[in-house]
Every structure is written in C-alpha cells, then in structure tokens.
Amino acid sequence: MLTKNQNVLKWVDEMIALCKPDQVLWIDGSEEQLDALRAEATATGEMYPLNPEKLPGCYLHRTLPNDVARVEDRTFICTTKEEDAGPINNWCSPAEMYAKLTPMYDGVMKGRTMYVIPYSMGPIGSPLAKVGVELTDSIYVVLNMAIMTRMGKDAFENLGDTSDDFVRGLHSKADIDPEKRYIVHFPEDNTIWSINSAYGGNVLLGKKCFALRIASYQGKNEGWMAEHMLILGIENPKGEVKYVAAAFPSACGKTNLAMLVPPEIYAKQGYKVWCVGDDIAWLKPGKDGRLYAINPENGFFGVAPGTNQKSNPNALASTRKGTIFTNVALNLDDDTVWWEGLDKNPPEHALDWTGKPWNGKTSEEKGAHPNSRFTAPAKNCPCVSPEFDNPQGVPISAMIFGGRRAKTAPLVYQSFDWKHGVFVGSTMASETTAAATGAVGVVRRDPMAMRPFCGYHMGDYFGHWLEMGEKLGDKAPKIFNVNWFRTDDEGHFIWPGFGDNMRVLMWILDRCEDKVDAVTTPIGFEPKPEDINTEGLSIGTDVIADLLNVDPALWKEEAAGIREFYAQFGDRLPQELRDQLDALEKRLG
Ligand code: OXD
Ligand code: MN
C-alpha cells in the first residue's frame, strides 16, 4: 500500500471484493517493478521486445481485431438527469448502469492480478494537476500508463491523506467481448468503468476518459477548461516564446502541428518551435489574469501510419526508444517495426498487425492497422518544450480551431472577439473524405473537436466557454480558425501544410501583438494576402488571395447548416450564440 488515504483504501477494497483478483499489486512507479512486469509480459507473449540496438526498450503489442479503436457507440455519460448529458452523448442513469455492469465485474479478475495504478495528470505538485487511480488486470495498461502519465507513489503526494478528489478508474479486459464492451463515465462520482476492451483509447483511463470527459465536467464546476488541444510555443530570435493552443478533429494533423519543423526562412533567423502537448490541454486563469495551459499527459499516443521523416521527424524520433507499438507490422529480419507511410521500403519478411506472415512488397493487405499507435515518452521528443514540466503551465496568446474544409473556410481568419470565437469553435466541422465510408464532402460538426469527449451537455459547455471569456476579459487569448485543406478543381490541396503552417501561425502571433492590420470580412478578420510570408514557397500571394476567399453563397449554406445543428441544443444553447448566428447571416446579406 502506497497511501494512508482512507478514501482510496476503502474504494480499492470494495473493488477487490467485487473483482476478486488472485493478487493485488500496487504500482510504485519504480524501474525494478516495471522491469519485472515487462519480463512477465514478454514471457506470456503479451509484449514482444524489439531490437535492443535499433529500438532500445521498445515493445510490440497486438490487440484483437475486434478491439482496435475507441468505441463511441459504447461510450456513456451517466448523469442522474438525462438532460445533463446532452443530445450528443449516449446516456444511461447511474443506477441502471451500475446495476448492469456490477455483475459483469463480479469475479472478473479471478485467476488474475489487479494492478493499482496511482497517477497524476499534470506535473506532480502543479496547481492544475489532478490525481487518478486506475485498477486494471492488464500489464499493457500499466506499461502504457507509465509512459502517458506521471505514475507511481509520488502521485499520491498530491492527494494527501484525507482528500477525496481523485478519479476512480476501474478497467478489466474481461473476455474482450465487443458485445459487452462498455466505456462508462459517472461524472457526478468521479468514476470511470471500462470493460471488455484492451485498446488504448478505451483503457488508458487517464487520457480521453479522465483528462477530457471527466475533466471537462470538473472544469465547468471549478472554473477551468479541459480541451482537445495541442499546445506549442514559438520562440523568436530574441528568445521570447509565445504559446498557442489548437483544437482539430481526428485526422487533421494535431500531432504534426504540435511538433512542426520551422521552414528554412524562419529556422535561419533563429526561430524555434517547442511542443508542450499534442492532444489535451488543461487551462486555467493564472494570477496575472491570463489563461495558462498544462499538458496533463506525459507521453504521446500517436497514430503510426503516415508518420515519417518528412511528415513528422520529431514524432518519429520520439518513438526510437522506450516506446510501445500497438498493431504495427513486425520486420522479422531485424525485429523492427513498419507501418504504411513510414518509408517506401516495406519489409518482405514480416508479420502484419494481426501476427500473420506478411510480405510488404507483394501483399495487397495493409501491414499495420490504420489506427495502429505508438506510445512514446514526451521526453524523447527533440522539440519538447523546456516548460513541459512547469507546474504553472504556459500563458496562451491564441486559441486556434480548424477542420478539413475543401471550399468553405479560408486559410485563416480571426474572430471579432471572444464571443464570436466561441461561436466559431462551436460550429467547427470537418468534411468526410473518400477514404471514409459514406458520402464524400459531408460535413460532420465537431464543436471545439470535443464531440466525442465532452462529459456534459454541449450547450452548457458553450456556456462555460462564454463564462471563461467574461472572467478573462481583455486578457483572453485571441481566437482564430485555420483550414489547411482547401482544394483546387482537381481536388489537390493548395496549401503546402506541415512545417509551412508556421507561416500562418506567425500572422496569428503578429495579430496577438497588434503588429499587423487585417481585412474585415463577414466571417471575421483576415490577413492581407501579402502578410502571409510566401518566401521559399512554390505558391505566391495570388494563391494566398484565393485561399482567403470567402464565398457568400457557400457561407449562407453554412449558416443554414449551423442553424440546423444548433436546433438540437434547445434552450440550453446560450442566447449569445443564437445572436452570433443571426449577426453572421446579416453580414452575409
Ligand atoms: C486520439 C483521438 O487518440 O482523438 O487522440 O482519437
Ligand atoms: Mn485526440
């Protein structure tokens, strides 16, 4: 036992009585204990140790083919009142859900060990950090939590001996039965129950379940924000660093932006980019009234396919030691890993993500699952911010929303003010691509990229954003929207993206410091085309002008789509946002 906290001990005892494990192991976070678990997982085949020279301390793990992604349709927010979960979440009453799941956990760990994992989301000792305890029967979970969180006995220091403010996470692989898979949140009880999955997003309970769903609810009640945002710092040649936080839906390049490599024109002047986080930001007003952010996580749970030396050299470098790979291909010649988009040289003598023999040169099948992942320590990242462990967090100058829009949204625009910025975030959307099932170009609204992650009523969440703006007043970050995905008539992306996105970030920072004028359009402030630096690009200012074009006809359609989307929130949609929509329609004429 690593704590005297009676609230923890009582709850752990209750869960032991329910799950009936053969043994209970408290995870202290020591390397010796982790090494013993790595050895055990290697002996049972749960983890496969990779080439110790090329990938020291790295392991491969495979999940069952029925268990490779987050399951939004089996994810629940269980609040006493249905209306508190809102129209976007699946809801069930806590009483009914506990009654349904309790028998499923009864005796589920017989013959297994229960691991008790204390962890901190956020630097230990930070006023923004919070403690969680996850109980699990999976060594894979323990070893991933060791990378993704500050795990072990030190995490209890923050809690003290009497506090009840910790998130109770209970996970069991059970039989990994997809029909009985549940990812359930009880925000009113600080509790998460996950059963019948062993896939990261469903079982690393510190991440989406705690740091977004439960934390968004806590943040609303306690006056802070939990957001699906990367955090990055841009250092100028004088050594001053400005930070931005940015929210994008999945598959829109958050990890790539978080670790971007500055283009030559900026690098040669001495600009640098620092990664504070790639997925989640916890934000709270600081003593000076500005909004400060920490990354509650301690590692990256990134999508492997498409990660390569060109798209994201910093992410790739992060995976070269101490990393767990899940569902990628195994090169049998040298015990290294491979995934689609890594390089043009797939292994011939390999196993695919399911463990079947696979020849990358001749096979039609994919070697890695499209949602295969790396779990890599943040400390491995060559551009990890020196402020990564700063308990106070970093001050945020700008918040950026973005999605994938072929025609509608311009390359970048700034909201008129915070309220308008909340409107912009609440109407965020991304278009489906040919790669996904269903019609192409269909708009899926994903407010603030939180659609799958908001732990309460989305209308109240918008209200919380508005309240935070009131509180921050003129110290509030400026709010922007970007779109890297405008296409030409042949469907090709016009904007080069990747590191060149820094050119847009530079305009954003200039706006925050009042260094550059803007053009007023019906949707917000836009750059003058010549204010986006195109030096060294194959496109010029004329193309930038096209990328900034706002088509009133498309925007009228957009406004109609927003009205339809808003309707589901009924009277829990803040009046301010209705007013914003009316004002947009008026400006469009
Ligand atoms: C993630 C996600 O894994 O957003 O970060 O799905
Ligand atoms: Mn995410």
XYZ file of C-alpha atoms and ligand atoms in Angstrom:
596
model
C 0.000 0.000 0.000
C 1.390 3.353 -1.005
C -1.057 5.653 0.746
C -2.840 6.127 4.032
C -5.698 7.901 2.275
C -8.812 6.135 3.599
C -10.939 7.159 0.622
C -8.525 5.403 -1.711
C -8.098 2.357 0.535
C -11.820 1.908 1.081
C -12.611 2.144 -2.622
C -9.774 -0.225 -3.609
C -11.031 -2.723 -1.015
C -14.551 -2.520 -2.425
C -13.314 -3.095 -5.953
C -11.164 -6.031 -4.814
C -14.232 -7.529 -3.160
C -16.122 -7.089 -6.424
C -13.497 -8.244 -8.940
C -11.921 -10.942 -6.709
C -8.377 -10.915 -8.133
C -5.939 -13.633 -7.011
C -3.387 -10.942 -6.193
C -3.208 -7.181 -5.868
C -0.076 -5.274 -6.867
C 0.323 -1.591 -6.023
C 2.319 0.139 -8.747
C 5.014 2.283 -7.166
C 6.467 3.500 -10.468
C 9.948 2.082 -9.829
C 12.005 0.815 -12.772
C 12.537 -2.516 -10.954
C 8.828 -3.128 -10.722
C 8.255 -2.055 -14.339
C 11.101 -4.299 -15.496
C 9.537 -7.259 -13.724
C 6.217 -6.526 -15.461
C 7.959 -6.169 -18.834
C 9.606 -9.551 -18.270
C 6.304 -11.130 -17.325
C 4.501 -9.662 -20.341
C 7.339 -10.864 -22.573
C 7.135 -14.372 -21.120
C 3.378 -14.580 -21.730
C 3.679 -13.116 -25.246
C 1.600 -10.054 -24.364
C 4.527 -7.830 -25.348
C 7.248 -8.577 -27.865
C 10.657 -6.967 -27.177
C 12.063 -5.232 -30.268
C 15.654 -4.888 -31.455
C 17.624 -3.681 -28.401
C 20.165 -1.759 -30.530
C 17.802 -0.123 -33.011
C 14.797 0.323 -30.707
C 16.052 0.059 -27.128
C 13.358 -0.509 -24.522
C 10.668 -0.803 -27.212
C 7.907 -3.407 -27.399
C 5.244 -4.526 -29.839
C 1.740 -5.391 -28.711
C -1.236 -6.621 -30.725
C -4.882 -6.193 -29.795
C -7.697 -8.399 -31.059
C -9.024 -7.403 -34.482
C -12.379 -6.570 -32.849
C -10.659 -4.134 -30.477
C -8.657 -1.558 -32.401
C -10.273 1.810 -31.779
C -12.347 3.935 -29.445
C -15.973 2.841 -29.450
C -18.127 5.947 -29.423
C -21.366 3.975 -29.637
C -20.485 2.095 -26.435
C -19.267 5.165 -24.553
C -21.702 6.570 -21.981
C -22.062 9.639 -19.809
C -24.133 8.617 -16.799
C -25.581 11.662 -15.097
C -28.598 11.496 -12.801
C -30.623 13.655 -15.184
C -30.611 12.710 -18.847
C -30.621 16.338 -19.969
C -27.287 16.907 -18.202
C -25.552 14.542 -20.637
C -26.999 16.434 -23.600
C -28.102 15.334 -27.066
C -24.677 14.282 -28.346
C -23.645 11.793 -25.640
C -25.053 8.321 -25.029
C -26.797 8.430 -21.692
C -27.930 5.925 -19.085
C -28.853 6.604 -15.455
C -26.061 5.824 -12.985
C -28.326 3.433 -11.052
C -29.178 1.425 -14.149
C -25.606 1.389 -15.439
C -24.090 0.320 -12.102
C -26.757 -2.398 -11.885
C -25.900 -3.614 -15.378
C -22.106 -3.560 -15.005
C -21.640 -4.705 -11.404
C -22.459 -8.356 -12.228
C -20.040 -8.164 -15.180
C -17.196 -7.140 -12.844
C -18.181 -9.707 -10.208
C -15.262 -12.151 -10.028
C -13.875 -10.910 -13.354
C -10.277 -10.904 -12.044
C -10.313 -14.457 -10.623
C -7.016 -16.048 -11.636
C -5.605 -12.596 -12.472
C -3.674 -9.836 -10.735
C -5.255 -6.469 -10.062
C -2.775 -3.630 -10.580
C -3.433 -0.477 -8.570
C -2.039 2.458 -10.554
C -1.761 5.864 -8.872
C -1.127 8.598 -11.412
C -1.075 12.338 -11.773
C -2.489 14.138 -14.782
C -0.182 17.128 -14.975
C 3.193 17.725 -13.304
C 3.168 16.426 -9.724
C 2.612 19.388 -7.425
C 1.083 21.585 -10.134
C -1.979 23.556 -9.022
C -3.556 22.411 -12.290
C -2.785 18.695 -11.824
C -5.234 16.036 -10.631
C -4.851 12.550 -9.263
C -6.358 9.371 -10.610
C -6.185 5.754 -9.558
C -6.736 3.087 -12.179
C -7.390 -0.523 -11.242
C -6.736 -2.900 -14.111
C -5.966 -6.525 -14.905
C -3.733 -5.587 -17.843
C 0.051 -5.246 -17.741
C -0.200 -3.470 -21.106
C -2.258 -0.786 -19.372
C 0.294 -0.437 -16.569
C 3.197 -0.077 -19.017
C 1.312 2.425 -21.182
C 0.218 4.466 -18.165
C 3.897 4.541 -17.147
C 4.575 6.445 -20.384
C 1.412 8.521 -20.671
C 1.163 9.781 -17.067
C 3.297 10.592 -14.029
C 2.687 7.229 -12.432
C 3.589 5.724 -9.073
C 3.725 6.522 -5.402
C 4.658 10.195 -5.921
C 1.231 10.756 -7.447
C -0.349 10.163 -4.035
C 1.658 13.047 -2.554
C -0.645 15.478 -4.324
C -3.701 13.822 -2.841
C -2.618 13.773 0.786
C -4.164 11.537 3.414
C -7.694 12.870 3.545
C -8.751 14.269 0.178
C -11.482 12.560 -1.796
C -10.580 14.398 -5.004
C -9.301 11.563 -7.147
C -10.774 9.864 -10.179
C -11.690 6.228 -9.611
C -10.983 4.195 -12.734
C -11.853 0.521 -12.954
C -10.766 -1.436 -16.007
C -10.995 -5.100 -16.830
C -10.194 -6.796 -20.115
C -12.788 -9.397 -19.075
C -13.248 -11.519 -22.247
C -12.669 -8.637 -24.686
C -16.193 -9.314 -25.867
C -17.289 -6.486 -28.195
C -20.944 -7.192 -27.389
C -20.290 -6.494 -23.722
C -17.857 -3.626 -24.169
C -18.658 -0.519 -22.125
C -16.718 2.696 -21.578
C -18.715 4.463 -18.932
C -18.317 7.751 -17.107
C -20.053 8.769 -13.903
C -19.018 12.442 -13.713
C -21.019 13.019 -10.534
C -18.995 10.248 -8.795
C -15.556 10.972 -10.311
C -15.720 7.412 -11.614
C -14.898 5.613 -14.861
C -15.702 1.956 -15.585
C -14.270 0.298 -18.686
C -14.796 -3.362 -19.521
C -14.164 -5.830 -22.360
C -11.582 -3.803 -24.237
C -7.796 -3.721 -24.240
C -7.349 -0.923 -26.802
C -5.558 2.216 -25.574
C -8.218 4.891 -26.007
C -10.722 2.732 -24.117
C -8.442 1.547 -21.331
C -5.774 4.183 -20.600
C -8.327 5.869 -18.398
C -6.179 8.940 -17.708
C -6.486 10.096 -21.302
C -9.841 10.646 -23.006
C -11.954 9.314 -20.124
C -10.425 11.397 -17.329
C -8.451 14.222 -18.932
C -11.305 15.160 -21.289
C -14.686 13.704 -20.311
C -14.477 13.813 -16.506
C -12.149 16.832 -16.505
C -14.421 18.899 -18.760
C -17.181 18.373 -16.181
C -14.824 19.226 -13.299
C -13.566 22.271 -15.184
C -17.096 23.596 -15.631
C -17.747 23.286 -11.891
C -14.340 24.574 -10.807
C -13.717 27.389 -13.295
C -11.184 25.903 -15.690
C -11.183 24.152 -19.073
C -10.214 20.707 -20.354
C -9.788 20.842 -24.114
C -8.847 18.556 -27.013
C -5.963 20.852 -27.905
C -2.281 20.700 -28.704
C -0.033 23.310 -27.111
C 3.039 24.709 -28.856
C 5.494 27.512 -28.284
C 7.165 29.664 -30.945
C 10.472 31.162 -29.891
C 11.672 34.232 -31.764
C 15.362 35.042 -32.392
C 15.369 37.192 -29.218
C 14.465 34.115 -27.176
C 10.877 35.201 -26.400
C 8.356 32.365 -26.561
C 4.642 32.753 -27.321
C 2.246 29.855 -26.890
C -0.824 28.795 -28.819
C -3.356 26.022 -28.190
C -5.175 24.428 -31.100
C -8.142 22.080 -31.493
C -8.636 19.917 -34.581
C -10.803 16.839 -35.110
C -9.064 13.483 -35.589
C -7.036 13.052 -38.778
C -6.429 16.782 -39.196
C -2.762 16.780 -38.141
C -2.662 17.808 -34.459
C 0.485 15.863 -33.643
C 2.155 17.184 -36.804
C 1.376 20.813 -35.946
C 2.432 20.329 -32.321
C 5.911 19.213 -33.427
C 6.322 21.248 -36.587
C 9.729 21.898 -38.060
C 10.104 25.604 -38.956
C 10.662 26.258 -42.663
C 14.131 27.412 -43.684
C 13.188 31.116 -43.831
C 12.363 31.064 -40.117
C 14.940 28.493 -38.995
C 17.803 30.528 -40.440
C 16.672 33.599 -38.493
C 16.746 31.561 -35.281
C 13.053 30.775 -34.758
C 12.271 27.571 -32.882
C 9.103 25.613 -32.193
C 8.534 23.808 -28.891
C 5.974 21.104 -28.223
C 4.160 21.249 -24.890
C 1.407 18.799 -25.833
C -0.157 17.094 -28.839
C -3.667 16.160 -27.696
C -5.014 17.630 -24.461
C -4.752 20.985 -22.687
C -5.979 21.923 -19.213
C -6.363 25.692 -18.996
C -6.921 27.967 -16.041
C -6.564 31.703 -15.406
C -3.267 32.496 -13.678
C -2.505 35.142 -11.061
C -1.851 37.724 -13.770
C -5.304 37.089 -15.243
C -4.029 35.392 -18.393
C -5.016 31.869 -19.394
C -2.338 29.253 -18.574
C -2.167 25.733 -20.005
C -0.598 22.469 -18.985
C -0.486 19.241 -20.909
C -1.880 16.731 -18.397
C -0.164 13.870 -20.221
C 3.439 12.709 -20.123
C 3.666 10.966 -23.487
C 2.216 10.752 -26.978
C -0.331 8.144 -28.025
C 0.074 8.845 -31.713
C -1.268 7.293 -34.890
C 1.645 5.491 -36.563
C 0.611 5.299 -40.265
C 1.732 8.371 -42.148
C 4.352 9.281 -39.552
C 7.688 9.569 -41.338
C 10.899 11.544 -41.589
C 9.206 14.181 -43.728
C 5.716 14.468 -42.190
C 6.901 14.497 -38.576
C 10.577 13.806 -37.875
C 10.138 14.799 -34.224
C 7.364 12.267 -33.640
C 9.408 9.587 -35.361
C 12.441 10.419 -33.212
C 10.206 10.194 -30.128
C 9.483 6.537 -30.939
C 13.096 5.345 -31.141
C 13.371 4.257 -27.505
C 11.149 3.293 -24.572
C 8.104 3.100 -26.847
C 5.222 0.634 -27.056
C 3.942 -0.003 -30.571
C 0.424 -1.358 -30.943
C -0.848 -3.111 -34.094
C 2.026 -2.222 -36.445
C 3.901 -4.672 -38.697
C 6.948 -6.536 -37.371
C 10.026 -6.836 -39.589
C 11.306 -10.336 -38.811
C 14.753 -9.691 -40.279
C 15.768 -7.251 -37.571
C 12.908 -7.054 -35.055
C 11.957 -3.513 -36.011
C 8.537 -2.123 -36.838
C 6.952 -0.812 -40.006
C 3.732 0.939 -40.979
C 2.186 2.345 -44.129
C 3.762 5.696 -44.950
C 6.921 5.101 -42.875
C 9.100 4.700 -45.976
C 8.975 3.182 -49.442
C 10.734 0.042 -48.318
C 8.237 -2.295 -46.631
C 9.753 -5.473 -45.211
C 9.352 -8.690 -47.199
C 9.837 -10.984 -44.278
C 7.345 -9.694 -41.747
C 4.231 -10.258 -39.686
C 1.259 -7.981 -40.196
C -0.583 -6.317 -37.302
C -2.627 -9.452 -36.687
C 0.545 -11.578 -36.438
C 0.124 -13.303 -39.822
C 3.119 -13.736 -42.194
C 3.202 -10.712 -44.469
C 5.283 -9.611 -47.432
C 5.170 -5.840 -47.711
C 6.468 -5.900 -51.293
C 3.780 -8.172 -52.688
C 0.835 -8.173 -50.299
C -2.343 -6.269 -51.077
C -3.195 -6.155 -47.381
C -2.024 -3.467 -45.004
C 0.863 -4.332 -42.695
C -0.205 -2.005 -39.905
C -3.753 -1.287 -38.790
C -4.810 2.233 -39.936
C -5.293 3.119 -36.256
C -2.055 1.488 -35.092
C -0.301 3.535 -32.451
C 2.935 4.407 -30.728
C 3.035 5.236 -27.030
C 6.169 7.363 -26.695
C 7.573 9.333 -23.753
C 7.308 13.104 -24.292
C 10.881 13.428 -23.035
C 12.060 11.622 -26.187
C 10.787 14.407 -28.423
C 13.668 16.532 -29.769
C 11.480 19.666 -29.614
C 9.837 19.009 -26.235
C 9.352 22.357 -24.516
C 11.701 23.293 -21.644
C 8.420 24.321 -19.926
C 6.942 20.837 -20.267
C 7.116 20.208 -16.510
C 6.419 23.786 -15.434
C 3.724 23.358 -12.763
C 2.259 26.792 -13.589
C 1.817 25.928 -17.260
C 2.423 28.332 -20.138
C 0.457 31.525 -20.971
C -1.691 31.139 -24.073
C -1.728 34.003 -26.599
C -4.017 32.421 -29.179
C -6.525 29.601 -29.441
C -6.949 28.066 -32.860
C -9.768 25.958 -34.245
C -9.598 24.074 -37.501
C -11.095 21.394 -39.636
C -10.944 19.885 -43.066
C -12.977 22.046 -45.459
C -12.435 21.776 -49.210
C -14.047 25.106 -50.107
C -15.805 26.969 -47.323
C -13.285 28.006 -44.684
C -10.377 30.267 -45.664
C -6.755 29.513 -44.793
C -7.059 31.626 -41.646
C -9.335 34.171 -40.027
C -9.575 35.787 -36.643
C -12.784 36.063 -34.673
C -14.054 39.580 -33.930
C -13.886 38.910 -30.189
C -14.089 36.057 -27.644
C -17.855 35.554 -28.008
C -17.566 35.359 -31.762
C -14.626 32.983 -31.245
C -16.808 30.683 -29.147
C -19.342 30.765 -31.981
C -16.588 29.836 -34.460
C -15.421 26.935 -32.245
C -18.958 25.713 -31.616
C -19.588 25.439 -35.351
C -16.336 23.625 -36.155
C -16.725 20.974 -38.792
C -14.767 18.601 -40.932
C -15.674 17.045 -44.242
C -15.557 13.303 -44.746
C -13.095 12.144 -47.405
C -13.262 9.405 -49.989
C -11.254 7.243 -47.604
C -14.156 7.059 -45.162
C -17.420 5.234 -45.697
C -20.442 7.310 -46.645
C -20.776 10.254 -48.969
C -17.772 12.436 -49.704
C -17.714 16.028 -48.514
C -20.357 15.539 -45.850
C -19.924 17.981 -43.023
C -19.648 16.488 -39.546
C -19.943 19.142 -36.872
C -17.379 18.638 -34.139
C -17.564 21.620 -31.778
C -14.112 22.523 -30.436
C -13.106 18.957 -31.580
C -14.869 17.817 -28.375
C -17.835 15.984 -29.878
C -16.691 12.555 -28.597
C -15.106 13.939 -25.423
C -17.429 16.417 -23.708
C -18.568 14.955 -20.374
C -21.768 17.016 -20.112
C -24.365 18.907 -22.124
C -22.724 20.580 -25.112
C -24.960 23.647 -24.750
C -23.727 24.114 -21.169
C -20.173 23.580 -22.425
C -20.609 26.513 -24.827
C -21.954 28.491 -21.881
C -18.830 27.647 -19.897
C -16.637 28.943 -22.701
C -18.593 32.204 -22.672
C -18.197 32.486 -18.890
C -14.454 31.913 -19.132
C -14.309 34.783 -21.628
C -16.123 37.068 -19.181
C -13.649 36.104 -16.481
C -10.573 36.633 -18.670
C -11.804 39.939 -20.113
C -9.158 41.686 -22.198
C -6.533 39.140 -21.082
C -8.348 36.401 -23.004
C -6.413 34.706 -25.809
C -7.424 35.782 -29.302
C -9.382 33.126 -31.196
C -8.622 32.056 -34.769
C -9.760 29.478 -37.300
C -7.487 27.754 -39.813
C -8.041 25.404 -42.725
C -5.046 23.663 -44.282
C -7.259 21.594 -46.572
C -8.672 23.853 -49.326
C -8.552 22.011 -52.650
C -8.361 23.079 -56.293
C -10.769 21.955 -59.017
C -8.880 18.665 -59.335
C -9.178 18.020 -55.608
C -5.488 18.695 -54.814
C -4.553 20.513 -51.635
C -3.490 24.070 -52.448
C -1.693 24.943 -49.217
C 1.567 23.011 -48.626
C 0.815 22.373 -44.930
C 3.182 20.652 -42.473
C 6.075 22.974 -41.444
C 4.765 25.737 -43.699
C 1.769 26.079 -41.388
C 4.173 28.144 -39.302
C 3.706 30.967 -41.831
C 0.080 31.184 -40.735
C 0.994 30.904 -37.045
C 3.323 33.884 -37.495
C 0.421 36.036 -38.759
C -1.630 34.837 -35.805
C 1.081 35.877 -33.336
C 1.513 39.219 -35.111
C -2.218 39.827 -34.663
C -1.957 38.975 -30.978
C 0.724 41.633 -30.634
C -1.080 44.183 -32.797
C 1.786 44.157 -35.263
C -0.284 43.707 -38.400
C -3.563 45.007 -39.831
C -6.363 42.835 -41.070
C -9.190 42.942 -43.578
C -12.717 42.806 -42.169
C -14.915 40.187 -43.863
C -18.389 38.923 -42.954
C -16.859 35.936 -41.116
C -14.020 37.654 -39.269
C -10.670 39.390 -39.724
C -8.462 38.041 -42.489
C -4.836 38.686 -43.396
C -3.985 40.869 -46.329
C -2.608 38.244 -48.745
C 0.841 39.861 -48.714
C 1.011 39.456 -44.926
C 1.361 35.684 -45.255
C 5.050 35.117 -45.968
C 5.475 33.072 -49.164
C 9.271 33.324 -49.460
C 10.601 29.931 -50.486
C 7.150 28.549 -51.402
C 6.032 27.478 -54.854
C 2.797 29.451 -54.410
C 2.610 33.223 -54.395
C 0.427 35.979 -52.997
C -2.204 35.469 -55.722
C -2.784 31.904 -54.490
C -2.928 33.121 -50.898
C -5.648 35.544 -52.005
C -7.598 32.567 -53.412
C -7.098 30.617 -50.192
C -8.550 33.546 -48.264
C -11.575 33.936 -50.485
C -14.924 33.798 -48.675
C -17.790 32.706 -50.940
C -21.032 34.289 -49.625
C -23.215 31.601 -51.254
C -21.280 28.802 -49.512
C -21.387 30.714 -46.240
C -25.148 31.159 -46.464
C -25.401 27.375 -46.790
C -23.004 27.069 -43.886
C -25.159 29.343 -41.730
C -28.218 27.230 -42.534
C -26.275 24.099 -41.535
C -25.282 25.732 -38.254
C -28.898 26.642 -37.529
C -29.899 23.029 -38.022
C -27.036 21.806 -35.819
C -27.866 24.301 -33.083
C -31.540 23.268 -33.003
C -30.790 20.065 -31.058
C -29.499 22.029 -28.068
C -32.878 23.676 -27.470
C -32.892 26.289 -24.750
C -29.543 25.111 -23.400
C -27.912 26.845 -26.346
C -26.697 30.196 -24.984
C -28.615 33.126 -26.451
C -25.270 34.779 -27.290
C -24.572 32.058 -29.856
C -28.013 32.443 -31.437
C -27.259 36.165 -31.680
C -23.898 35.407 -33.263
C -25.579 33.281 -35.912
C -28.144 35.995 -36.645
C -25.347 38.542 -36.925
C -23.390 36.324 -39.327
C -26.434 35.919 -41.565
C -26.961 39.659 -41.541
C -23.350 40.340 -42.502
C -23.642 37.856 -45.349
C -26.618 39.866 -46.627
C -6.856 10.298 -30.014
C -8.175 10.615 -30.600
O -6.497 9.122 -29.905
O -8.538 11.797 -30.638
O -6.146 11.245 -29.638
O -8.892 9.688 -31.007
Mn -7.173 13.112 -29.558
